[in-house]
Amino acid sequence: DAGITQSPRHKVTETGTPVTLRCHQTENHRYMYWYRQDPGHGLRLIHYSYGVKDTDKGEVSDGYSVSRSKTEDFLLTLESATSSQTSVYFCAISESMRSSYNSPLHFGNGTRLTVT
Amino acid sequence: SQQGEEDPQALSIQEGENATMNCSYKTSINNLQWYRQNSGRGLVHLILIRSNEREKHSGRLRVTLDTSKKSSSLLITASRAADTASYFCAINTGGFKTIFGAGTRLFVKA
């Protein structure tokens, strides 16, 4: 699994509570991504990081924030969880963006989040 | 939407048969990628094909790309029960973002 660990693997939380998901990589890859996966929608990009303290929004970033203080860790925070954020969250990493052709993404095994 | 759209949504075949999945997209791309996802797991990269390439092979997998038709196909030859999974195409249009389709669920019956 390309040295990617997501924690926790499962979480149930109540509406309105803050939640932080963690992605840890041992590959020293520069680029890290958070996706959510919902039935019928495939994977949708939430936020991504192109270096320590360098992050940007994806297509479904509302209600989410991220932080990357070290190369190996990328945190996703739901400031006030809502039922619409019930989903499976995947972290991914990629190696190089030097050329116009991406390296492929390598994924963790996901965090299943349920907001009640 | 820029995302790739897979067709069919679901496919059921017998072991030993070939499986073909298609992906269409709407914009110019740098590359197109195919991934597999087993139940309860993360996605695993299969093949990346660049916009100036027309065909790539990897073991029993064959990917074609037709940029004039904005479409790609993934062929799995001699399918096995272990090939049962969801398959996703993803496009990169430049920069950091890779955009995924909704996937094709493949079921291979032993």
mmCIF file of N, CA and C in Angstrom, chain B residues 29-103:
data_model
loop_
_atom_site.group_PDB
_atom_site.id
_atom_site.type_symbol
_atom_site.label_atom_id
_atom_site.label_comp_id
_atom_site.label_asym_id
_atom_site.label_seq_id
_atom_site.Cartn_x
_atom_site.Cartn_y
_atom_site.Cartn_z
ATOM 1 N N ILE B 29 -6.579 16.348 -22.382
ATOM 2 C CA ILE B 29 -5.915 15.715 -21.251
ATOM 3 C C ILE B 29 -4.408 15.642 -21.457
ATOM 4 N N ASN B 30 -3.694 15.543 -20.348
ATOM 5 C CA ASN B 30 -2.273 15.193 -20.379
ATOM 6 C C ASN B 30 -2.109 13.691 -20.370
ATOM 7 N N ASN B 31 -2.883 13.036 -19.522
ATOM 8 C CA ASN B 31 -2.845 11.588 -19.472
ATOM 9 C C ASN B 31 -4.160 11.047 -18.935
ATOM 10 N N LEU B 32 -4.343 9.767 -19.097
ATOM 11 C CA LEU B 32 -5.504 9.069 -18.572
ATOM 12 C C LEU B 32 -4.994 7.845 -17.823
ATOM 13 N N GLN B 33 -5.595 7.596 -16.690
ATOM 14 C CA GLN B 33 -5.121 6.512 -15.825
ATOM 15 C C GLN B 33 -6.276 5.563 -15.512
ATOM 16 N N TRP B 34 -5.959 4.308 -15.314
ATOM 17 C CA TRP B 34 -6.927 3.316 -14.864
ATOM 18 C C TRP B 34 -6.502 2.774 -13.508
ATOM 19 N N TYR B 35 -7.500 2.630 -12.634
ATOM 20 C CA TYR B 35 -7.265 2.121 -11.287
ATOM 21 C C TYR B 35 -8.249 0.988 -10.998
ATOM 22 N N ARG B 36 -7.867 0.107 -10.097
ATOM 23 C CA ARG B 36 -8.733 -0.961 -9.598
ATOM 24 C C ARG B 36 -8.948 -0.756 -8.103
ATOM 25 N N GLN B 37 -10.166 -1.056 -7.661
ATOM 26 C CA GLN B 37 -10.476 -0.984 -6.240
ATOM 27 C C GLN B 37 -11.192 -2.248 -5.807
ATOM 28 N N ASN B 38 -10.571 -2.989 -4.922
ATOM 29 C CA ASN B 38 -11.231 -4.133 -4.303
ATOM 30 C C ASN B 38 -12.062 -3.626 -3.127
ATOM 31 N N SER B 39 -13.084 -4.387 -2.796
ATOM 32 C CA SER B 39 -14.020 -3.974 -1.761
ATOM 33 C C SER B 39 -13.306 -3.650 -0.449
ATOM 34 N N GLY B 40 -13.574 -2.460 0.070
ATOM 35 C CA GLY B 40 -13.013 -2.081 1.362
ATOM 36 C C GLY B 40 -11.569 -1.632 1.325
ATOM 37 N N ARG B 41 -11.014 -1.483 0.132
ATOM 38 C CA ARG B 41 -9.607 -1.101 0.016
ATOM 39 C C ARG B 41 -9.467 0.191 -0.774
ATOM 40 N N GLY B 42 -8.237 0.717 -0.776
ATOM 41 C CA GLY B 42 -7.950 1.881 -1.590
ATOM 42 C C GLY B 42 -7.759 1.500 -3.050
ATOM 43 N N LEU B 43 -7.660 2.516 -3.897
ATOM 44 C CA LEU B 43 -7.466 2.284 -5.323
ATOM 45 C C LEU B 43 -6.015 1.908 -5.598
ATOM 46 N N VAL B 44 -5.846 1.045 -6.585
ATOM 47 C CA VAL B 44 -4.519 0.612 -7.002
ATOM 48 C C VAL B 44 -4.325 1.006 -8.456
ATOM 49 N N HIS B 45 -3.230 1.672 -8.741
ATOM 50 C CA HIS B 45 -2.948 2.126 -10.092
ATOM 51 C C HIS B 45 -2.638 0.941 -11.010
ATOM 52 N N LEU B 46 -3.239 0.944 -12.201
ATOM 53 C CA LEU B 46 -3.005 -0.115 -13.179
ATOM 54 C C LEU B 46 -2.123 0.371 -14.323
ATOM 55 N N ILE B 47 -2.580 1.366 -15.031
ATOM 56 C CA ILE B 47 -1.874 1.843 -16.223
ATOM 57 C C ILE B 47 -2.087 3.344 -16.372
ATOM 58 N N LEU B 48 -1.052 4.044 -16.775
ATOM 59 C CA LEU B 48 -1.142 5.453 -17.169
ATOM 60 C C LEU B 48 -0.788 5.545 -18.634
ATOM 61 N N ILE B 49 -1.639 6.183 -19.414
ATOM 62 C CA ILE B 49 -1.384 6.358 -20.843
ATOM 63 C C ILE B 49 -1.367 7.851 -21.140
ATOM 64 N N ARG B 50 -0.340 8.287 -21.813
ATOM 65 C CA ARG B 50 -0.176 9.705 -22.094
ATOM 66 C C ARG B 50 -0.977 10.096 -23.328
ATOM 67 N N SER B 51 -1.207 11.373 -23.479
ATOM 68 C CA SER B 51 -2.071 11.839 -24.560
ATOM 69 C C SER B 51 -1.486 11.565 -25.937
ATOM 70 N N ASN B 52 -0.158 11.376 -26.025
ATOM 71 C CA ASN B 52 0.459 11.102 -27.321
ATOM 72 C C ASN B 52 0.651 9.602 -27.567
ATOM 73 N N GLU B 53 0.098 8.781 -26.683
ATOM 74 C CA GLU B 53 0.151 7.340 -26.842
ATOM 75 C C GLU B 53 -1.205 6.801 -27.248
ATOM 76 N N ARG B 54 -1.211 5.684 -27.947
ATOM 77 C CA ARG B 54 -2.472 5.127 -28.427
ATOM 78 C C ARG B 54 -2.821 3.809 -27.749
ATOM 79 N N GLU B 55 -1.800 3.096 -27.288
ATOM 80 C CA GLU B 55 -2.063 1.782 -26.692
ATOM 81 C C GLU B 55 -0.945 1.442 -25.724
ATOM 82 N N LYS B 56 -1.335 0.797 -24.600
ATOM 83 C CA LYS B 56 -0.345 0.294 -23.652
ATOM 84 C C LYS B 56 -0.813 -1.050 -23.121
ATOM 85 N N HIS B 57 0.170 -1.887 -22.789
ATOM 86 C CA HIS B 57 -0.118 -3.214 -22.285
ATOM 87 C C HIS B 57 0.579 -3.405 -20.941
ATOM 88 N N SER B 58 -0.082 -4.178 -20.087
ATOM 89 C CA SER B 58 0.549 -4.598 -18.847
ATOM 90 C C SER B 58 -0.042 -5.948 -18.471
ATOM 91 N N GLY B 59 0.720 -7.006 -18.715
ATOM 92 C CA GLY B 59 0.208 -8.352 -18.436
ATOM 93 C C GLY B 59 -1.054 -8.624 -19.233
ATOM 94 N N ARG B 60 -2.155 -8.923 -18.550
ATOM 95 C CA ARG B 60 -3.426 -9.207 -19.221
ATOM 96 C C ARG B 60 -4.239 -7.946 -19.491
ATOM 97 N N LEU B 61 -3.684 -6.802 -19.220
ATOM 98 C CA LEU B 61 -4.391 -5.538 -19.411
ATOM 99 C C LEU B 61 -3.920 -4.854 -20.689
ATOM 100 N N ARG B 62 -4.911 -4.316 -21.403
ATOM 101 C CA ARG B 62 -4.608 -3.524 -22.606
ATOM 102 C C ARG B 62 -5.457 -2.263 -22.543
ATOM 103 N N VAL B 63 -4.810 -1.127 -22.652
ATOM 104 C CA VAL B 63 -5.508 0.158 -22.633
ATOM 105 C C VAL B 63 -5.291 0.848 -23.968
ATOM 106 N N THR B 64 -6.379 1.363 -24.521
ATOM 107 C CA THR B 64 -6.284 2.174 -25.721
ATOM 108 C C THR B 64 -6.785 3.581 -25.421
ATOM 109 N N LEU B 65 -6.288 4.533 -26.178
ATOM 110 C CA LEU B 65 -6.690 5.929 -26.022
ATOM 111 C C LEU B 65 -6.916 6.534 -27.392
ATOM 112 N N ASP B 66 -8.070 7.134 -27.580
ATOM 113 C CA ASP B 66 -8.400 7.838 -28.813
ATOM 114 C C ASP B 66 -8.731 9.281 -28.430
ATOM 115 N N THR B 67 -7.761 10.158 -28.587
ATOM 116 C CA THR B 67 -7.970 11.541 -28.154
ATOM 117 C C THR B 67 -8.930 12.281 -29.086
ATOM 118 N N SER B 68 -9.050 11.818 -30.325
ATOM 119 C CA SER B 68 -9.993 12.478 -31.238
ATOM 120 C C SER B 68 -11.437 12.212 -30.807
ATOM 121 N N LYS B 69 -11.659 11.048 -30.225
ATOM 122 C CA LYS B 69 -12.997 10.706 -29.736
ATOM 123 C C LYS B 69 -13.131 10.942 -28.238
ATOM 124 N N LYS B 70 -12.033 11.371 -27.602
ATOM 125 C CA LYS B 70 -12.029 11.583 -26.158
ATOM 126 C C LYS B 70 -12.545 10.334 -25.436
ATOM 127 N N SER B 71 -11.898 9.227 -25.743
ATOM 128 C CA SER B 71 -12.337 7.986 -25.120
ATOM 129 C C SER B 71 -11.164 7.047 -24.924
ATOM 130 N N SER B 72 -11.332 6.135 -23.975
ATOM 131 C CA SER B 72 -10.329 5.122 -23.672
ATOM 132 C C SER B 72 -11.048 3.819 -23.356
ATOM 133 N N SER B 73 -10.361 2.723 -23.548
ATOM 134 C CA SER B 73 -10.925 1.442 -23.151
ATOM 135 C C SER B 73 -9.887 0.638 -22.396
ATOM 136 N N LEU B 74 -10.362 -0.147 -21.450
ATOM 137 C CA LEU B 74 -9.535 -1.082 -20.691
ATOM 138 C C LEU B 74 -10.028 -2.485 -21.002
ATOM 139 N N LEU B 75 -9.140 -3.317 -21.516
ATOM 140 C CA LEU B 75 -9.465 -4.707 -21.822
ATOM 141 C C LEU B 75 -8.704 -5.603 -20.850
ATOM 142 N N ILE B 76 -9.434 -6.465 -20.173
ATOM 143 C CA ILE B 76 -8.822 -7.496 -19.337
ATOM 144 C C ILE B 76 -9.047 -8.825 -20.037
ATOM 145 N N THR B 77 -7.997 -9.481 -20.452
ATOM 146 C CA THR B 77 -8.135 -10.742 -21.163
ATOM 147 C C THR B 77 -8.130 -11.914 -20.180
ATOM 148 N N ALA B 78 -8.828 -12.977 -20.563
ATOM 149 C CA ALA B 78 -8.852 -14.209 -19.769
ATOM 150 C C ALA B 78 -9.134 -13.913 -18.302
ATOM 151 N N SER B 79 -10.277 -13.294 -18.040
ATOM 152 C CA SER B 79 -10.602 -12.830 -16.686
ATOM 153 C C SER B 79 -10.585 -13.955 -15.673
ATOM 154 N N ARG B 80 -10.233 -13.591 -14.463
ATOM 155 C CA ARG B 80 -10.209 -14.512 -13.332
ATOM 156 C C ARG B 80 -11.146 -13.999 -12.251
ATOM 157 N N ALA B 81 -11.564 -14.856 -11.373
ATOM 158 C CA ALA B 81 -12.433 -14.444 -10.271
ATOM 159 C C ALA B 81 -11.773 -13.322 -9.458
ATOM 160 N N ALA B 82 -10.448 -13.366 -9.352
ATOM 161 C CA ALA B 82 -9.717 -12.346 -8.590
ATOM 162 C C ALA B 82 -9.760 -10.971 -9.248
ATOM 163 N N ASP B 83 -10.209 -10.908 -10.507
ATOM 164 C CA ASP B 83 -10.343 -9.607 -11.175
ATOM 165 C C ASP B 83 -11.611 -8.884 -10.745
ATOM 166 N N THR B 84 -12.477 -9.564 -10.004
ATOM 167 C CA THR B 84 -13.684 -8.924 -9.496
ATOM 168 C C THR B 84 -13.319 -7.713 -8.659
ATOM 169 N N ALA B 85 -13.803 -6.533 -9.079
ATOM 170 C CA ALA B 85 -13.424 -5.271 -8.436
ATOM 171 C C ALA B 85 -14.155 -4.142 -9.152
ATOM 172 N N SER B 86 -13.964 -2.938 -8.667
ATOM 173 C CA SER B 86 -14.418 -1.742 -9.397
ATOM 174 C C SER B 86 -13.222 -1.143 -10.113
ATOM 175 N N TYR B 87 -13.465 -0.667 -11.322
ATOM 176 C CA TYR B 87 -12.399 -0.093 -12.142
ATOM 177 C C TYR B 87 -12.754 1.361 -12.459
ATOM 178 N N PHE B 88 -11.778 2.222 -12.267
ATOM 179 C CA PHE B 88 -11.984 3.662 -12.445
ATOM 180 C C PHE B 88 -11.010 4.213 -13.474
ATOM 181 N N CYS B 89 -11.525 5.082 -14.324
ATOM 182 C CA CYS B 89 -10.613 5.874 -15.127
ATOM 183 C C CYS B 89 -10.475 7.244 -14.472
ATOM 184 N N ALA B 90 -9.343 7.865 -14.711
ATOM 185 C CA ALA B 90 -9.065 9.177 -14.134
ATOM 186 C C ALA B 90 -8.281 9.981 -15.159
ATOM 187 N N ILE B 91 -8.591 11.246 -15.256
ATOM 188 C CA ILE B 91 -7.905 12.093 -16.223
ATOM 189 C C ILE B 91 -7.113 13.184 -15.513
ATOM 190 N N ASN B 92 -6.001 13.524 -16.134
ATOM 191 C CA ASN B 92 -5.231 14.678 -15.686
ATOM 192 C C ASN B 92 -5.189 15.677 -16.835
ATOM 193 N N THR B 93 -5.612 16.886 -16.538
ATOM 194 C CA THR B 93 -5.659 17.921 -17.570
ATOM 195 C C THR B 93 -4.511 18.917 -17.426
ATOM 196 N N GLY B 94 -3.589 18.606 -16.515
ATOM 197 C CA GLY B 94 -2.471 19.515 -16.266
ATOM 198 C C GLY B 94 -2.503 19.954 -14.823
ATOM 199 N N GLY B 95 -1.357 20.119 -14.210
ATOM 200 C CA GLY B 95 -1.337 20.560 -12.826
ATOM 201 C C GLY B 95 -1.521 19.420 -11.850
ATOM 202 N N PHE B 96 -2.069 19.765 -10.699
ATOM 203 C CA PHE B 96 -2.077 18.826 -9.589
ATOM 204 C C PHE B 96 -3.293 17.922 -9.535
ATOM 205 N N LYS B 97 -4.305 18.200 -10.313
ATOM 206 C CA LYS B 97 -5.568 17.522 -10.076
ATOM 207 C C LYS B 97 -5.763 16.332 -10.999
ATOM 208 N N THR B 98 -6.132 15.218 -10.404
ATOM 209 C CA THR B 98 -6.538 14.028 -11.141
ATOM 210 C C THR B 98 -8.014 13.805 -10.844
ATOM 211 N N ILE B 99 -8.831 13.698 -11.885
ATOM 212 C CA ILE B 99 -10.285 13.665 -11.731
ATOM 213 C C ILE B 99 -10.795 12.291 -12.122
ATOM 214 N N PHE B 100 -11.577 11.696 -11.218
ATOM 215 C CA PHE B 100 -12.030 10.318 -11.376
ATOM 216 C C PHE B 100 -13.473 10.233 -11.865
ATOM 217 N N GLY B 101 -13.749 9.156 -12.600
ATOM 218 C CA GLY B 101 -15.117 8.825 -12.943
ATOM 219 C C GLY B 101 -15.762 8.004 -11.841
ATOM 220 N N ALA B 102 -17.009 7.592 -12.095
ATOM 221 C CA ALA B 102 -17.790 6.880 -11.074
ATOM 222 C C ALA B 102 -17.491 5.391 -11.034
ATOM 223 N N GLY B 103 -16.801 4.859 -12.043
ATOM 224 C CA GLY B 103 -16.351 3.484 -11.984
ATOM 225 C C GLY B 103 -17.259 2.473 -12.656
#
